[in-house]
PDB file of C-alpha atoms in Angstrom:
ATOM      1  CA  ASP A   1     -15.678  -0.308   2.019  1.00  0.00           C
ATOM      2  CA  ILE A   2     -19.163  -1.697   2.305  1.00  0.00           C
ATOM      3  CA  MET A   3     -21.315   0.826   4.143  1.00  0.00           C
ATOM      4  CA  THR A   4     -24.765   0.736   5.670  1.00  0.00           C
ATOM      5  CA  VAL A   5     -26.827   3.693   4.533  1.00  0.00           C
ATOM      6  CA  GLN A   6     -30.328   4.870   5.169  1.00  0.00           C
ATOM      7  CA  GLU A   7     -32.693   6.484   2.687  1.00  0.00           C
ATOM      8  CA  ALA A   8     -33.923   9.963   3.451  1.00  0.00           C
ATOM      9  CA  GLU A   9     -37.612  10.758   3.670  1.00  0.00           C
ATOM     10  CA  PRO A  10     -39.651  10.699   0.412  1.00  0.00           C
ATOM     11  CA  ASP A  11     -40.204  14.485   0.482  1.00  0.00           C
ATOM     12  CA  ILE A  12     -36.435  14.976   0.367  1.00  0.00           C
ATOM     13  CA  HIS A  13     -36.177  12.690  -2.691  1.00  0.00           C
ATOM     14  CA  ALA A  14     -38.988  14.715  -4.287  1.00  0.00           C
ATOM     15  CA  TRP A  15     -37.171  18.009  -3.619  1.00  0.00           C
ATOM     16  CA  PHE A  16     -33.949  16.788  -5.262  1.00  0.00           C
ATOM     17  CA  THR A  17     -35.872  15.303  -8.179  1.00  0.00           C
ATOM     18  CA  ALA A  18     -37.788  18.558  -8.733  1.00  0.00           C
ATOM     19  CA  HIS A  19     -34.643  20.697  -8.586  1.00  0.00           C
ATOM     20  CA  THR A  20     -32.464  18.527 -10.821  1.00  0.00           C
ATOM     21  CA  GLY A  21     -34.970  17.032 -13.246  1.00  0.00           C
ATOM     22  CA  MET A  22     -33.582  13.566 -12.434  1.00  0.00           C
ATOM     23  CA  ASP A  23     -35.161  10.865 -10.304  1.00  0.00           C
ATOM     24  CA  LEU A  24     -32.841  10.965  -7.280  1.00  0.00           C
ATOM     25  CA  ARG A  25     -32.718   9.323  -3.898  1.00  0.00           C
ATOM     26  CA  LEU A  26     -30.710  10.784  -1.035  1.00  0.00           C
ATOM     27  CA  VAL A  27     -28.992   8.355   1.315  1.00  0.00           C
ATOM     28  CA  TYR A  28     -26.929   9.057   4.394  1.00  0.00           C
ATOM     29  CA  MET A  29     -24.880   7.211   6.959  1.00  0.00           C
ATOM     30  CA  PRO A  30     -26.723   7.221  10.299  1.00  0.00           C
ATOM     31  CA  ASP A  31     -24.940   8.960  13.192  1.00  0.00           C
ATOM     32  CA  ARG A  32     -24.952   5.722  15.209  1.00  0.00           C
ATOM     33  CA  LEU A  33     -22.484   4.172  12.731  1.00  0.00           C
ATOM     34  CA  LEU A  34     -18.844   5.140  13.055  1.00  0.00           C
ATOM     35  CA  ARG A  35     -16.347   4.639  10.233  1.00  0.00           C
ATOM     36  CA  ALA A  36     -12.749   5.143  11.282  1.00  0.00           C
ATOM     37  CA  THR A  37     -10.099   6.842   9.190  1.00  0.00           C
ATOM     38  CA  ASP A  38      -6.823   5.008   8.552  1.00  0.00           C
ATOM     39  CA  ARG A  39      -5.176   5.261  11.973  1.00  0.00           C
ATOM     40  CA  ALA A  40      -1.721   5.079  10.390  1.00  0.00           C
ATOM     41  CA  TYR A  41      -2.275   8.731   9.431  1.00  0.00           C
ATOM     42  CA  ALA A  42      -4.934  10.179  11.718  1.00  0.00           C
ATOM     43  CA  GLU A  43      -7.377   9.024  14.330  1.00  0.00           C
ATOM     44  CA  GLY A  44     -10.893  10.135  13.646  1.00  0.00           C
ATOM     45  CA  ILE A  45     -14.131   9.236  11.997  1.00  0.00           C
ATOM     46  CA  THR A  46     -15.479   9.907   8.560  1.00  0.00           C
ATOM     47  CA  SER A  47     -18.697   9.119   6.779  1.00  0.00           C
ATOM     48  CA  LEU A  48     -19.302   8.532   3.071  1.00  0.00           C
ATOM     49  CA  SER A  49     -16.139  10.320   1.981  1.00  0.00           C
ATOM     50  CA  ASP A  50     -13.319   8.333   0.405  1.00  0.00           C
ATOM     51  CA  GLY A  51     -11.286   7.917   3.559  1.00  0.00           C
ATOM     52  CA  TYR A  52     -11.046  11.240   5.381  1.00  0.00           C
ATOM     53  CA  PRO A  53     -13.596  13.977   6.054  1.00  0.00           C
ATOM     54  CA  TYR A  54     -11.848  16.579   3.868  1.00  0.00           C
ATOM     55  CA  LEU A  55      -9.922  16.698   0.619  1.00  0.00           C
ATOM     56  CA  ILE A  56      -8.064  19.977   0.051  1.00  0.00           C
ATOM     57  CA  ILE A  57      -6.590  21.084  -3.291  1.00  0.00           C
ATOM     58  CA  SER A  58      -5.225  24.480  -4.282  1.00  0.00           C
ATOM     59  CA  GLN A  59      -6.391  26.100  -7.485  1.00  0.00           C
ATOM     60  CA  ALA A  60      -2.730  26.784  -8.267  1.00  0.00           C
ATOM     61  CA  SER A  61      -2.092  23.009  -8.328  1.00  0.00           C
ATOM     62  CA  LEU A  62      -4.895  22.457 -10.828  1.00  0.00           C
ATOM     63  CA  ASP A  63      -3.657  25.405 -12.902  1.00  0.00           C
ATOM     64  CA  ASP A  64      -0.178  23.846 -13.004  1.00  0.00           C
ATOM     65  CA  LEU A  65      -1.615  20.483 -14.089  1.00  0.00           C
ATOM     66  CA  ASN A  66      -3.788  22.105 -16.744  1.00  0.00           C
ATOM     67  CA  GLY A  67      -0.732  23.906 -18.122  1.00  0.00           C
ATOM     68  CA  ARG A  68       0.700  20.446 -18.856  1.00  0.00           C
ATOM     69  CA  LEU A  69      -2.461  18.996 -20.444  1.00  0.00           C
ATOM     70  CA  GLU A  70      -3.596  19.312 -24.039  1.00  0.00           C
ATOM     71  CA  ILE A  71      -7.198  19.640 -22.836  1.00  0.00           C
ATOM     72  CA  PRO A  72      -7.598  21.189 -19.374  1.00  0.00           C
ATOM     73  CA  VAL A  73      -9.745  19.420 -16.773  1.00  0.00           C
ATOM     74  CA  PRO A  74     -12.049  21.035 -14.212  1.00  0.00           C
ATOM     75  CA  MET A  75     -11.616  20.724 -10.455  1.00  0.00           C
ATOM     76  CA  ASP A  76     -14.654  18.427 -10.221  1.00  0.00           C
ATOM     77  CA  ARG A  77     -12.533  15.580 -11.631  1.00  0.00           C
ATOM     78  CA  PHE A  78     -10.818  15.446  -8.229  1.00  0.00           C
ATOM     79  CA  ARG A  79     -13.914  15.969  -6.058  1.00  0.00           C
ATOM     80  CA  PRO A  80     -12.360  18.128  -3.309  1.00  0.00           C
ATOM     81  CA  ASN A  81     -14.610  19.686  -0.738  1.00  0.00           C
ATOM     82  CA  LEU A  82     -12.199  22.568  -0.085  1.00  0.00           C
ATOM     83  CA  VAL A  83     -10.342  24.529  -2.775  1.00  0.00           C
ATOM     84  CA  ILE A  84      -7.709  27.087  -1.805  1.00  0.00           C
ATOM     85  CA  ALA A  85      -7.226  30.154  -4.005  1.00  0.00           C
ATOM     86  CA  GLY A  86      -3.879  31.896  -4.433  1.00  0.00           C
ATOM     87  CA  GLY A  87      -0.434  30.736  -3.471  1.00  0.00           C
ATOM     88  CA  THR A  88       1.793  28.325  -5.346  1.00  0.00           C
ATOM     89  CA  PRO A  89       1.199  24.938  -6.989  1.00  0.00           C
ATOM     90  CA  TYR A  90       1.228  22.005  -4.565  1.00  0.00           C
ATOM     91  CA  GLN A  91       1.574  24.289  -1.544  1.00  0.00           C
ATOM     92  CA  GLU A  92      -0.769  21.895   0.251  1.00  0.00           C
ATOM     93  CA  ASP A  93       1.952  19.196   0.079  1.00  0.00           C
ATOM     94  CA  ASP A  94       4.238  21.188   2.373  1.00  0.00           C
ATOM     95  CA  ARG A  95       1.805  21.865   5.201  1.00  0.00           C
ATOM     96  CA  ASN A  96       0.834  19.709   8.168  1.00  0.00           C
ATOM     97  CA  ARG A  97      -1.685  22.145   9.583  1.00  0.00           C
ATOM     98  CA  ILE A  98      -3.626  25.067   8.219  1.00  0.00           C
ATOM     99  CA  MET A  99      -6.283  27.414   9.503  1.00  0.00           C
ATOM    100  CA  ILE A 100      -9.262  28.327   7.365  1.00  0.00           C
ATOM    101  CA  GLY A 101     -10.866  31.275   9.055  1.00  0.00           C
ATOM    102  CA  ASN A 102     -10.854  30.218  12.720  1.00  0.00           C
ATOM    103  CA  HIS A 103     -10.991  26.492  11.965  1.00  0.00           C
ATOM    104  CA  PRO A 104      -7.921  24.227  12.260  1.00  0.00           C
ATOM    105  CA  PHE A 105      -7.273  21.481   9.702  1.00  0.00           C
ATOM    106  CA  LEU A 106      -4.687  18.717   9.912  1.00  0.00           C
ATOM    107  CA  LEU A 107      -3.352  17.712   6.482  1.00  0.00           C
ATOM    108  CA  VAL A 108      -2.642  14.040   7.062  1.00  0.00           C
ATOM    109  CA  LYS A 109      -1.562  12.479   3.763  1.00  0.00           C
ATOM    110  CA  PRO A 110      -1.441  13.045   0.021  1.00  0.00           C
ATOM    111  CA  CYS A 111      -4.464  11.726  -1.819  1.00  0.00           C
ATOM    112  CA  ALA A 112      -3.704   8.764  -4.093  1.00  0.00           C
ATOM    113  CA  ARG A 113      -5.822   9.274  -7.203  1.00  0.00           C
ATOM    114  CA  CYS A 114      -7.911   6.646  -8.925  1.00  0.00           C
ATOM    115  CA  VAL A 115      -9.372   6.160 -12.381  1.00  0.00           C
ATOM    116  CA  VAL A 116     -12.444   8.268 -11.504  1.00  0.00           C
ATOM    117  CA  THR A 117     -10.321  11.343 -12.288  1.00  0.00           C
ATOM    118  CA  THR A 118     -10.239  10.222 -15.936  1.00  0.00           C
ATOM    119  CA  THR A 119     -14.032  10.465 -16.238  1.00  0.00           C
ATOM    120  CA  ASP A 120     -15.715  13.685 -17.333  1.00  0.00           C
ATOM    121  CA  GLN A 121     -18.222  14.218 -14.519  1.00  0.00           C
ATOM    122  CA  ARG A 122     -20.779  15.817 -16.852  1.00  0.00           C
ATOM    123  CA  THR A 123     -20.697  13.462 -19.836  1.00  0.00           C
ATOM    124  CA  GLY A 124     -19.263  10.215 -18.463  1.00  0.00           C
ATOM    125  CA  THR A 125     -16.607  10.209 -21.208  1.00  0.00           C
ATOM    126  CA  ARG A 126     -13.328   8.589 -20.173  1.00  0.00           C
ATOM    127  CA  SER A 127      -9.748   9.201 -21.278  1.00  0.00           C
ATOM    128  CA  LYS A 128      -6.251   8.541 -19.959  1.00  0.00           C
ATOM    129  CA  GLU A 129      -5.939  12.080 -18.620  1.00  0.00           C
ATOM    130  CA  PRO A 130      -5.229  13.569 -16.185  1.00  0.00           C
ATOM    131  CA  LEU A 131      -3.663  10.459 -14.576  1.00  0.00           C
ATOM    132  CA  ARG A 132      -1.220   9.883 -17.417  1.00  0.00           C
ATOM    133  CA  THR A 133       0.253  13.367 -17.087  1.00  0.00           C
ATOM    134  CA  LEU A 134       0.129  13.422 -13.289  1.00  0.00           C
ATOM    135  CA  ALA A 135       2.063  10.132 -13.244  1.00  0.00           C
ATOM    136  CA  THR A 136       4.988  11.844 -14.998  1.00  0.00           C
ATOM    137  CA  TYR A 137       5.642  14.166 -12.056  1.00  0.00           C
ATOM    138  CA  ARG A 138       3.329  13.315  -9.136  1.00  0.00           C
ATOM    139  CA  ALA A 139       3.957   9.563  -8.688  1.00  0.00           C
ATOM    140  CA  ARG A 140       5.397   8.127  -5.502  1.00  0.00           C
ATOM    141  CA  ASP A 141       5.516   4.489  -4.392  1.00  0.00           C
ATOM    142  CA  GLY A 142       3.393   3.429  -7.357  1.00  0.00           C
ATOM    143  CA  LYS A 143       0.622   5.934  -6.586  1.00  0.00           C
ATOM    144  CA  VAL A 144      -0.334   9.151  -8.349  1.00  0.00           C
ATOM    145  CA  LEU A 145      -0.837  11.925  -5.789  1.00  0.00           C
ATOM    146  CA  PHE A 146      -2.917  15.081  -6.069  1.00  0.00           C
ATOM    147  CA  GLY A 147      -4.459  16.995  -3.155  1.00  0.00           C
ATOM    148  CA  MET A 148      -4.287  16.366   0.577  1.00  0.00           C
ATOM    149  CA  ASN A 149      -6.578  14.318   2.768  1.00  0.00           C
ATOM    150  CA  ALA A 150      -7.405  16.249   5.911  1.00  0.00           C
ATOM    151  CA  MET A 151      -9.079  16.162   9.280  1.00  0.00           C
ATOM    152  CA  GLY A 152     -10.953  19.186  10.548  1.00  0.00           C
ATOM    153  CA  PRO A 153     -13.867  20.363  12.592  1.00  0.00           C
ATOM    154  CA  ALA A 154     -17.100  18.380  12.491  1.00  0.00           C
ATOM    155  CA  THR A 155     -19.126  21.564  12.912  1.00  0.00           C
ATOM    156  CA  GLY A 156     -18.718  25.208  12.085  1.00  0.00           C
ATOM    157  CA  VAL A 157     -19.101  27.536   9.154  1.00  0.00           C
ATOM    158  CA  LEU A 158     -16.579  28.118   6.374  1.00  0.00           C
ATOM    159  CA  ARG A 159     -17.148  30.920   3.902  1.00  0.00           C
ATOM    160  CA  VAL A 160     -15.817  31.616   0.451  1.00  0.00           C
ATOM    161  CA  GLY A 161     -13.004  34.093   0.965  1.00  0.00           C
ATOM    162  CA  ASP A 162     -11.992  32.890   4.460  1.00  0.00           C
ATOM    163  CA  LEU A 163      -8.284  33.495   5.053  1.00  0.00           C
ATOM    164  CA  VAL A 164      -6.114  30.390   4.801  1.00  0.00           C
ATOM    165  CA  SER A 165      -2.955  30.435   6.917  1.00  0.00           C
ATOM    166  CA  SER A 166      -0.431  27.971   8.281  1.00  0.00           C
TER     167      SER A 166
END
């Protein structure tokens, strides 16, 4: 998608630059702009995320994948904003709704993975993994799936350690 963004104030750029040692600019999507999710799966709005406000992956799923790889990959390859601890691999595939703390989430569709997952987020080095291995057991309809796109609350507080239930 082509999105309209707005630059943050210069003092915010300066804060990020000072804290990271890199010359950074923060941009955001103004509240007046609404970007719809794919209504075939869920009606809602999102912002600068891939297509839905949340991407949920369980640590057990990544552990299972890493057990199949010669060189394990970190979770940041998949860029989720919520990671569930405990349970079984791919448990997120079998749920339509979950609660995290007191907040309801609708798991709307598996996330089709792109080539970005083959790039080391720290070094920029690329390889064929993890997509090559995922394709051997997580492909459906020509897409490699890992994690679940989700809808959830626009406000509220989640905390590390919040109970996840279905």
